[in-house]
């Protein structure tokens, strides 16, 4: 199946996918806890029965049973060495089971968080997926279904693996929670725009919700979709009944509810958890006479980060591309970059985003540094700390490629000129990763003088970009403003160019604002006046410092004046922002921000995950005589608790949670020596401490450990994610007087009971003290443990128990 034929097929009619596979295999005898891939190899007839049932239910396309077929998942069963072979055989079994149907290789998460949000290096992830993809290709799949992804970066890694090894169709689906984002906070439109630019053939959602909730996401995606949309919902929202997950929708109800998905724009439909061949048969009856909406993208010109997106178009608000992350002429930033530091980069990013920069230009061109390595590290850092989309700015093809490859979104690329290297080397790289383009009308001979000559060069670049599939909507033309102190016609030429591009070609235009006034007094006035004149001729983007006096005010006023803010909502909101806002508006000149006390700064550092700010703030507070214990109880714990609340309210997502946790950890590490009063007492009672299996929260447990040590307990800290077996073995080995267990999640609390039961069954009588945010007295009682609300309570409970023991 070629990609072209796949698209032609989808244009003709709705395509029916399959339903749940795992539960159907269980019905046919697959036991719990086994490696499904290995079990299917031993029971190919069970898989054939499932796939044939789906084929008989009207499915055009079935997934090979390779959901856990990546090396990291297979490693859980020590089968990673056989990745290629397992995938090959499973693809072949599927092909034989359903001749005449399409078979797509199923690719799913590795279970680890990928760089830049997590520890799994991006290139390693691509390589891991390539092992799986090679096996699937050898097994003869017709295409790939990358599914159940929660992290856009992991989905990108899988898609890059597919695209670098094959030209078969690839559909990608992410799992969006009922709030409309993935667990890691990815916005559906961001994911669609990023992945369709990277070469996905269809995009959509699977799992987590039923058809009705999923239809909302499909509707939101439709205006931005240049590719067909996929919906593979659950049989309704899952409920827990007597410990088992139950789905609401019976086959007919599922099929009827799925019609909303077609109305919203889905072209490929199937089922996920809770669905069966009966659901798919009912779906077939319901949809076989219906036609999908045509695939027609209304909104182009979108740049993204994982959690946000921004459309650049003449009818959209004016876009400021923040210019400050560029070492040219900035001594302090140059020194930092040479020292391999990013503090100023982070500060510039935060400030410009707060001042409404739509994108951040990122340039690390500086002699004496490895620009590519710096760009890679800088992009990762910027993605971790914020959500403003990036504009990659480098003259080196290898630096551009490193940045676009790692960036988990769709970037803007600054810039493609008619110079040979840019057209022959950089443009193909931009097209591979799907970046939006800034086009620069200059050639190897230099900058043409007249507007007419520049327009001619621009036409040539547009034609070249079209060969790679670019349309003008995915480009912005740079007006190449030169300084008027050297050339009196410079402004006029650029203004004519802007007018031609925006009025005749309907093209976005952009210019670097500060050049125009170079060498003149009162530069801010010249810049601002030029901005007004250029906006009047159609300019809709500028590379500028959004904190420069008057820029944001002018841009917002121009949106109001030109009808791009139809209800004047943004204009009024901008001028109504109170001084107390976290993003104070900048009028002329910027007022000094209200001074924050070191206590407020510490809270802010945890709330916003500003790890780099923590050491200096703590130094100030300690030097001022603040008690370390009060800093922990009065500032750090309330701040991280507020982070948790924001996470629960879906104002924060996993990346922010991780940044805040890192800031909190660093603060705790710095305070620990000061919090430790006496140190461990080699002769004290042994207190064995662990966070239970499946749970990696350890900040609270570490505080408990610290306080116990201060009270002369001999603490043996087994760490986090510790299996019951390990805890009980250690309790026996060290003859522990107490076992202390921490669990922060409702899903991991049952592990506490597992530990208590195992300890008792092995004759361990030491009291088990339990704690953690969701644990309470009643739960502790119910599992035969003792509850401690916090670290001090732990010390008190243990001391009371010791004293009671002595009395006896
Ligand atoms: Co996560 N997390 N987290 N998280 N996280 C919670 C716990 C959560 C409540 C946030 C929320 O939704 N509001 C939620 C759990 C929901 C639930 O089950 N009810 C949650 C979730 C869902 C998750 C993930 C699943 C997110 C995801 O991936 N989508 C994921 C799970 C990973 C896993 O464990 N498998 C995850 C990941 C993380 C980070 C890695 C990013 C990070 C942990 C970093 C680390 O610990 N090294 C993190 C953090 C920081 C939190 C919150 C925001 C803060 C936890 C904390 O450190 N609190 C948390 C929200 C919250 O608790 N309000 C949240 C400060 C600490 C001092 O308090 O740990 O309660 P605490 O300890 C206290 C007392 O409870 C007691 O004493 C301590 C000191 O006073 N205590 C004991 C603790 N253990 C004790 C043991 C004792 C006695 C007392 O016996 C000896």
JSON list of N, CA and C in Angstrom, two decimals, residues 44-99:
[
{"chain": "A", "resi": 44, "resn": "UNK", "atom": "N", "xyz": [-1.00, -18.65, 17.83]},
{"chain": "A", "resi": 44, "resn": "UNK", "atom": "CA", "xyz": [-1.39, -17.82, 16.67]},
{"chain": "A", "resi": 44, "resn": "UNK", "atom": "C", "xyz": [-2.87, -17.98, 16.30]},
{"chain": "A", "resi": 45, "resn": "UNK", "atom": "N", "xyz": [-3.43, -19.15, 16.64]},
{"chain": "A", "resi": 45, "resn": "UNK", "atom": "CA", "xyz": [-4.84, -19.39, 16.28]},
{"chain": "A", "resi": 45, "resn": "UNK", "atom": "C", "xyz": [-5.76, -18.43, 17.05]},
{"chain": "A", "resi": 46, "resn": "UNK", "atom": "N", "xyz": [-5.35, -18.05, 18.28]},
{"chain": "A", "resi": 46, "resn": "UNK", "atom": "CA", "xyz": [-6.19, -17.14, 19.07]},
{"chain": "A", "resi": 46, "resn": "UNK", "atom": "C", "xyz": [-6.22, -15.76, 18.40]},
{"chain": "A", "resi": 47, "resn": "UNK", "atom": "N", "xyz": [-5.04, -15.32, 17.96]},
{"chain": "A", "resi": 47, "resn": "UNK", "atom": "CA", "xyz": [-4.98, -14.02, 17.29]},
{"chain": "A", "resi": 47, "resn": "UNK", "atom": "C", "xyz": [-5.77, -14.06, 15.98]},
{"chain": "A", "resi": 48, "resn": "UNK", "atom": "N", "xyz": [-5.60, -15.14, 15.24]},
{"chain": "A", "resi": 48, "resn": "UNK", "atom": "CA", "xyz": [-6.31, -15.24, 13.96]},
{"chain": "A", "resi": 48, "resn": "UNK", "atom": "C", "xyz": [-7.81, -15.15, 14.20]},
{"chain": "A", "resi": 49, "resn": "UNK", "atom": "N", "xyz": [-8.28, -15.80, 15.26]},
{"chain": "A", "resi": 49, "resn": "UNK", "atom": "CA", "xyz": [-9.72, -15.76, 15.55]},
{"chain": "A", "resi": 49, "resn": "UNK", "atom": "C", "xyz": [-10.18, -14.33, 15.82]},
{"chain": "A", "resi": 50, "resn": "UNK", "atom": "N", "xyz": [-9.37, -13.57, 16.58]},
{"chain": "A", "resi": 50, "resn": "UNK", "atom": "CA", "xyz": [-9.74, -12.18, 16.90]},
{"chain": "A", "resi": 50, "resn": "UNK", "atom": "C", "xyz": [-9.74, -11.34, 15.62]},
{"chain": "A", "resi": 51, "resn": "UNK", "atom": "N", "xyz": [-8.67, -11.44, 14.85]},
{"chain": "A", "resi": 51, "resn": "UNK", "atom": "CA", "xyz": [-8.57, -10.58, 13.66]},
{"chain": "A", "resi": 51, "resn": "UNK", "atom": "C", "xyz": [-9.63, -10.96, 12.62]},
{"chain": "A", "resi": 52, "resn": "UNK", "atom": "N", "xyz": [-9.91, -12.26, 12.52]},
{"chain": "A", "resi": 52, "resn": "UNK", "atom": "CA", "xyz": [-10.94, -12.67, 11.55]},
{"chain": "A", "resi": 52, "resn": "UNK", "atom": "C", "xyz": [-12.32, -12.18, 12.00]},
{"chain": "A", "resi": 53, "resn": "UNK", "atom": "N", "xyz": [-12.53, -12.18, 13.33]},
{"chain": "A", "resi": 53, "resn": "UNK", "atom": "CA", "xyz": [-13.82, -11.67, 13.83]},
{"chain": "A", "resi": 53, "resn": "UNK", "atom": "C", "xyz": [-13.96, -10.19, 13.49]},
{"chain": "A", "resi": 54, "resn": "UNK", "atom": "N", "xyz": [-12.86, -9.44, 13.61]},
{"chain": "A", "resi": 54, "resn": "UNK", "atom": "CA", "xyz": [-12.94, -8.01, 13.24]},
{"chain": "A", "resi": 54, "resn": "UNK", "atom": "C", "xyz": [-13.14, -7.85, 11.74]},
{"chain": "A", "resi": 55, "resn": "UNK", "atom": "N", "xyz": [-12.45, -8.68, 10.97]},
{"chain": "A", "resi": 55, "resn": "UNK", "atom": "CA", "xyz": [-12.62, -8.59, 9.50]},
{"chain": "A", "resi": 55, "resn": "UNK", "atom": "C", "xyz": [-14.09, -8.88, 9.15]},
{"chain": "A", "resi": 56, "resn": "UNK", "atom": "N", "xyz": [-14.64, -9.91, 9.80]},
{"chain": "A", "resi": 56, "resn": "UNK", "atom": "CA", "xyz": [-16.04, -10.26, 9.53]},
{"chain": "A", "resi": 56, "resn": "UNK", "atom": "C", "xyz": [-16.99, -9.15, 9.99]},
{"chain": "A", "resi": 57, "resn": "UNK", "atom": "N", "xyz": [-16.55, -8.33, 10.94]},
{"chain": "A", "resi": 57, "resn": "UNK", "atom": "CA", "xyz": [-17.40, -7.23, 11.43]},
{"chain": "A", "resi": 57, "resn": "UNK", "atom": "C", "xyz": [-17.31, -6.00, 10.54]},
{"chain": "A", "resi": 58, "resn": "UNK", "atom": "N", "xyz": [-16.53, -6.09, 9.48]},
{"chain": "A", "resi": 58, "resn": "UNK", "atom": "CA", "xyz": [-16.48, -4.96, 8.55]},
{"chain": "A", "resi": 58, "resn": "UNK", "atom": "C", "xyz": [-15.21, -4.13, 8.63]},
{"chain": "A", "resi": 59, "resn": "UNK", "atom": "N", "xyz": [-14.25, -4.56, 9.43]},
{"chain": "A", "resi": 59, "resn": "UNK", "atom": "CA", "xyz": [-13.01, -3.78, 9.53]},
{"chain": "A", "resi": 59, "resn": "UNK", "atom": "C", "xyz": [-12.19, -3.92, 8.25]},
{"chain": "A", "resi": 60, "resn": "UNK", "atom": "N", "xyz": [-11.73, -2.77, 7.73]},
{"chain": "A", "resi": 60, "resn": "UNK", "atom": "CA", "xyz": [-10.89, -2.77, 6.53]},
{"chain": "A", "resi": 60, "resn": "UNK", "atom": "C", "xyz": [-9.43, -2.96, 6.91]},
{"chain": "A", "resi": 61, "resn": "UNK", "atom": "N", "xyz": [-9.11, -2.58, 8.14]},
{"chain": "A", "resi": 61, "resn": "UNK", "atom": "CA", "xyz": [-7.70, -2.50, 8.56]},
{"chain": "A", "resi": 61, "resn": "UNK", "atom": "C", "xyz": [-7.59, -3.04, 9.97]},
{"chain": "A", "resi": 62, "resn": "UNK", "atom": "N", "xyz": [-6.69, -3.99, 10.18]},
{"chain": "A", "resi": 62, "resn": "UNK", "atom": "CA", "xyz": [-6.47, -4.49, 11.55]},
{"chain": "A", "resi": 62, "resn": "UNK", "atom": "C", "xyz": [-5.03, -4.19, 11.97]},
{"chain": "A", "resi": 63, "resn": "UNK", "atom": "N", "xyz": [-4.85, -4.05, 13.28]},
{"chain": "A", "resi": 63, "resn": "UNK", "atom": "CA", "xyz": [-3.51, -3.80, 13.82]},
{"chain": "A", "resi": 63, "resn": "UNK", "atom": "C", "xyz": [-2.85, -5.13, 14.14]},
{"chain": "A", "resi": 64, "resn": "UNK", "atom": "N", "xyz": [-1.57, -5.27, 13.79]},
{"chain": "A", "resi": 64, "resn": "UNK", "atom": "CA", "xyz": [-0.81, -6.44, 14.24]},
{"chain": "A", "resi": 64, "resn": "UNK", "atom": "C", "xyz": [-0.66, -6.34, 15.77]},
{"chain": "A", "resi": 65, "resn": "UNK", "atom": "N", "xyz": [-0.58, -7.47, 16.49]},
{"chain": "A", "resi": 65, "resn": "UNK", "atom": "CA", "xyz": [-0.56, -7.41, 17.96]},
{"chain": "A", "resi": 65, "resn": "UNK", "atom": "C", "xyz": [0.84, -7.07, 18.49]},
{"chain": "A", "resi": 66, "resn": "UNK", "atom": "N", "xyz": [1.33, -5.88, 18.12]},
{"chain": "A", "resi": 66, "resn": "UNK", "atom": "CA", "xyz": [2.71, -5.52, 18.46]},
{"chain": "A", "resi": 66, "resn": "UNK", "atom": "C", "xyz": [2.75, -4.27, 19.34]},
{"chain": "A", "resi": 67, "resn": "UNK", "atom": "N", "xyz": [1.66, -4.04, 20.10]},
{"chain": "A", "resi": 67, "resn": "UNK", "atom": "CA", "xyz": [1.54, -2.86, 20.97]},
{"chain": "A", "resi": 67, "resn": "UNK", "atom": "C", "xyz": [2.76, -2.74, 21.90]},
{"chain": "A", "resi": 68, "resn": "UNK", "atom": "N", "xyz": [3.15, -3.84, 22.50]},
{"chain": "A", "resi": 68, "resn": "UNK", "atom": "CA", "xyz": [4.30, -3.83, 23.42]},
{"chain": "A", "resi": 68, "resn": "UNK", "atom": "C", "xyz": [5.54, -4.37, 22.74]},
{"chain": "A", "resi": 69, "resn": "UNK", "atom": "N", "xyz": [5.65, -4.18, 21.43]},
{"chain": "A", "resi": 69, "resn": "UNK", "atom": "CA", "xyz": [6.74, -4.79, 20.68]},
{"chain": "A", "resi": 69, "resn": "UNK", "atom": "C", "xyz": [7.99, -3.94, 20.54]},
{"chain": "A", "resi": 70, "resn": "UNK", "atom": "N", "xyz": [8.10, -2.90, 21.33]},
{"chain": "A", "resi": 70, "resn": "UNK", "atom": "CA", "xyz": [9.35, -2.13, 21.28]},
{"chain": "A", "resi": 70, "resn": "UNK", "atom": "C", "xyz": [10.35, -2.73, 22.28]},
{"chain": "A", "resi": 71, "resn": "UNK", "atom": "N", "xyz": [11.64, -2.50, 22.07]},
{"chain": "A", "resi": 71, "resn": "UNK", "atom": "CA", "xyz": [12.64, -3.19, 22.90]},
{"chain": "A", "resi": 71, "resn": "UNK", "atom": "C", "xyz": [12.49, -2.91, 24.41]},
{"chain": "A", "resi": 72, "resn": "UNK", "atom": "N", "xyz": [12.04, -1.71, 24.78]},
{"chain": "A", "resi": 72, "resn": "UNK", "atom": "CA", "xyz": [11.94, -1.44, 26.22]},
{"chain": "A", "resi": 72, "resn": "UNK", "atom": "C", "xyz": [10.81, -2.23, 26.86]},
{"chain": "A", "resi": 73, "resn": "UNK", "atom": "N", "xyz": [9.70, -2.33, 26.16]},
{"chain": "A", "resi": 73, "resn": "UNK", "atom": "CA", "xyz": [8.58, -3.12, 26.71]},
{"chain": "A", "resi": 73, "resn": "UNK", "atom": "C", "xyz": [8.94, -4.61, 26.72]},
{"chain": "A", "resi": 74, "resn": "UNK", "atom": "N", "xyz": [9.57, -5.06, 25.64]},
{"chain": "A", "resi": 74, "resn": "UNK", "atom": "CA", "xyz": [9.94, -6.49, 25.59]},
{"chain": "A", "resi": 74, "resn": "UNK", "atom": "C", "xyz": [10.98, -6.82, 26.65]},
{"chain": "A", "resi": 75, "resn": "UNK", "atom": "N", "xyz": [11.79, -5.81, 27.02]},
{"chain": "A", "resi": 75, "resn": "UNK", "atom": "CA", "xyz": [12.83, -6.05, 28.04]},
{"chain": "A", "resi": 75, "resn": "UNK", "atom": "C", "xyz": [12.21, -6.43, 29.38]},
{"chain": "A", "resi": 76, "resn": "UNK", "atom": "N", "xyz": [10.96, -6.01, 29.61]},
{"chain": "A", "resi": 76, "resn": "UNK", "atom": "CA", "xyz": [10.30, -6.40, 30.86]},
{"chain": "A", "resi": 76, "resn": "UNK", "atom": "C", "xyz": [10.16, -7.92, 30.96]},
{"chain": "A", "resi": 77, "resn": "UNK", "atom": "N", "xyz": [10.23, -8.58, 29.78]},
{"chain": "A", "resi": 77, "resn": "UNK", "atom": "CA", "xyz": [10.14, -10.04, 29.76]},
{"chain": "A", "resi": 77, "resn": "UNK", "atom": "C", "xyz": [11.45, -10.66, 29.23]},
{"chain": "A", "resi": 78, "resn": "UNK", "atom": "N", "xyz": [12.53, -9.84, 29.27]},
{"chain": "A", "resi": 78, "resn": "UNK", "atom": "CA", "xyz": [13.85, -10.27, 28.79]},
{"chain": "A", "resi": 78, "resn": "UNK", "atom": "C", "xyz": [13.82, -10.74, 27.33]},
{"chain": "A", "resi": 79, "resn": "UNK", "atom": "N", "xyz": [13.01, -10.09, 26.53]},
{"chain": "A", "resi": 79, "resn": "UNK", "atom": "CA", "xyz": [12.88, -10.51, 25.12]},
{"chain": "A", "resi": 79, "resn": "UNK", "atom": "C", "xyz": [13.38, -9.43, 24.16]},
{"chain": "A", "resi": 80, "resn": "UNK", "atom": "N", "xyz": [14.08, -8.42, 24.68]},
{"chain": "A", "resi": 80, "resn": "UNK", "atom": "CA", "xyz": [14.46, -7.29, 23.83]},
{"chain": "A", "resi": 80, "resn": "UNK", "atom": "C", "xyz": [15.39, -7.69, 22.68]},
{"chain": "A", "resi": 81, "resn": "UNK", "atom": "N", "xyz": [16.19, -8.74, 22.90]},
{"chain": "A", "resi": 81, "resn": "UNK", "atom": "CA", "xyz": [17.11, -9.18, 21.83]},
{"chain": "A", "resi": 81, "resn": "UNK", "atom": "C", "xyz": [16.34, -9.70, 20.62]},
{"chain": "A", "resi": 82, "resn": "UNK", "atom": "N", "xyz": [15.09, -10.09, 20.85]},
{"chain": "A", "resi": 82, "resn": "UNK", "atom": "CA", "xyz": [14.32, -10.70, 19.74]},
{"chain": "A", "resi": 82, "resn": "UNK", "atom": "C", "xyz": [13.31, -9.71, 19.14]},
{"chain": "A", "resi": 83, "resn": "UNK", "atom": "N", "xyz": [13.53, -8.43, 19.37]},
{"chain": "A", "resi": 83, "resn": "UNK", "atom": "CA", "xyz": [12.54, -7.44, 18.92]},
{"chain": "A", "resi": 83, "resn": "UNK", "atom": "C", "xyz": [12.19, -7.60, 17.44]},
{"chain": "A", "resi": 84, "resn": "UNK", "atom": "N", "xyz": [13.21, -7.62, 16.59]},
{"chain": "A", "resi": 84, "resn": "UNK", "atom": "CA", "xyz": [12.95, -7.68, 15.14]},
{"chain": "A", "resi": 84, "resn": "UNK", "atom": "C", "xyz": [12.18, -8.94, 14.78]},
{"chain": "A", "resi": 85, "resn": "UNK", "atom": "N", "xyz": [12.63, -10.06, 15.32]},
{"chain": "A", "resi": 85, "resn": "UNK", "atom": "CA", "xyz": [12.04, -11.34, 14.97]},
{"chain": "A", "resi": 85, "resn": "UNK", "atom": "C", "xyz": [10.58, -11.43, 15.46]},
{"chain": "A", "resi": 86, "resn": "UNK", "atom": "N", "xyz": [10.34, -10.99, 16.68]},
{"chain": "A", "resi": 86, "resn": "UNK", "atom": "CA", "xyz": [8.97, -11.05, 17.22]},
{"chain": "A", "resi": 86, "resn": "UNK", "atom": "C", "xyz": [8.02, -10.21, 16.36]},
{"chain": "A", "resi": 87, "resn": "UNK", "atom": "N", "xyz": [8.46, -9.00, 16.01]},
{"chain": "A", "resi": 87, "resn": "UNK", "atom": "CA", "xyz": [7.60, -8.13, 15.20]},
{"chain": "A", "resi": 87, "resn": "UNK", "atom": "C", "xyz": [7.38, -8.72, 13.81]},
{"chain": "A", "resi": 88, "resn": "UNK", "atom": "N", "xyz": [8.45, -9.29, 13.26]},
{"chain": "A", "resi": 88, "resn": "UNK", "atom": "CA", "xyz": [8.32, -9.88, 11.92]},
{"chain": "A", "resi": 88, "resn": "UNK", "atom": "C", "xyz": [7.28, -11.00, 11.94]},
{"chain": "A", "resi": 89, "resn": "UNK", "atom": "N", "xyz": [7.42, -11.89, 12.92]},
{"chain": "A", "resi": 89, "resn": "UNK", "atom": "CA", "xyz": [6.50, -13.04, 12.96]},
{"chain": "A", "resi": 89, "resn": "UNK", "atom": "C", "xyz": [5.06, -12.62, 13.23]},
{"chain": "A", "resi": 90, "resn": "UNK", "atom": "N", "xyz": [4.89, -11.64, 14.11]},
{"chain": "A", "resi": 90, "resn": "UNK", "atom": "CA", "xyz": [3.51, -11.22, 14.43]},
{"chain": "A", "resi": 90, "resn": "UNK", "atom": "C", "xyz": [2.86, -10.54, 13.22]},
{"chain": "A", "resi": 91, "resn": "UNK", "atom": "N", "xyz": [3.66, -9.81, 12.45]},
{"chain": "A", "resi": 91, "resn": "UNK", "atom": "CA", "xyz": [3.12, -9.20, 11.23]},
{"chain": "A", "resi": 91, "resn": "UNK", "atom": "C", "xyz": [2.73, -10.29, 10.23]},
{"chain": "A", "resi": 92, "resn": "UNK", "atom": "N", "xyz": [3.59, -11.30, 10.11]},
{"chain": "A", "resi": 92, "resn": "UNK", "atom": "CA", "xyz": [3.29, -12.39, 9.15]},
{"chain": "A", "resi": 92, "resn": "UNK", "atom": "C", "xyz": [2.03, -13.17, 9.57]},
{"chain": "A", "resi": 93, "resn": "UNK", "atom": "N", "xyz": [1.92, -13.45, 10.87]},
{"chain": "A", "resi": 93, "resn": "UNK", "atom": "CA", "xyz": [0.73, -14.18, 11.34]},
{"chain": "A", "resi": 93, "resn": "UNK", "atom": "C", "xyz": [-0.53, -13.37, 11.02]},
{"chain": "A", "resi": 94, "resn": "UNK", "atom": "N", "xyz": [-0.46, -12.06, 11.24]},
{"chain": "A", "resi": 94, "resn": "UNK", "atom": "CA", "xyz": [-1.62, -11.20, 10.98]},
{"chain": "A", "resi": 94, "resn": "UNK", "atom": "C", "xyz": [-1.97, -11.20, 9.49]},
{"chain": "A", "resi": 95, "resn": "UNK", "atom": "N", "xyz": [-0.95, -11.09, 8.67]},
{"chain": "A", "resi": 95, "resn": "UNK", "atom": "CA", "xyz": [-1.18, -11.06, 7.22]},
{"chain": "A", "resi": 95, "resn": "UNK", "atom": "C", "xyz": [-1.91, -12.34, 6.78]},
{"chain": "A", "resi": 96, "resn": "UNK", "atom": "N", "xyz": [-1.42, -13.47, 7.33]},
{"chain": "A", "resi": 96, "resn": "UNK", "atom": "CA", "xyz": [-2.03, -14.75, 6.93]},
{"chain": "A", "resi": 96, "resn": "UNK", "atom": "C", "xyz": [-3.47, -14.86, 7.45]},
{"chain": "A", "resi": 97, "resn": "UNK", "atom": "N", "xyz": [-3.71, -14.25, 8.63]},
{"chain": "A", "resi": 97, "resn": "UNK", "atom": "CA", "xyz": [-5.03, -14.40, 9.26]},
{"chain": "A", "resi": 97, "resn": "UNK", "atom": "C", "xyz": [-6.11, -13.68, 8.46]},
{"chain": "A", "resi": 98, "resn": "UNK", "atom": "N", "xyz": [-5.78, -12.52, 7.90]},
{"chain": "A", "resi": 98, "resn": "UNK", "atom": "CA", "xyz": [-6.81, -11.71, 7.23]},
{"chain": "A", "resi": 98, "resn": "UNK", "atom": "C", "xyz": [-6.36, -11.30, 5.83]},
{"chain": "A", "resi": 99, "resn": "UNK", "atom": "N", "xyz": [-6.26, -12.28, 4.93]},
{"chain": "A", "resi": 99, "resn": "UNK", "atom": "CA", "xyz": [-5.84, -11.91, 3.58]},
{"chain": "A", "resi": 99, "resn": "UNK", "atom": "C", "xyz": [-6.85, -10.92, 2.98]}
]
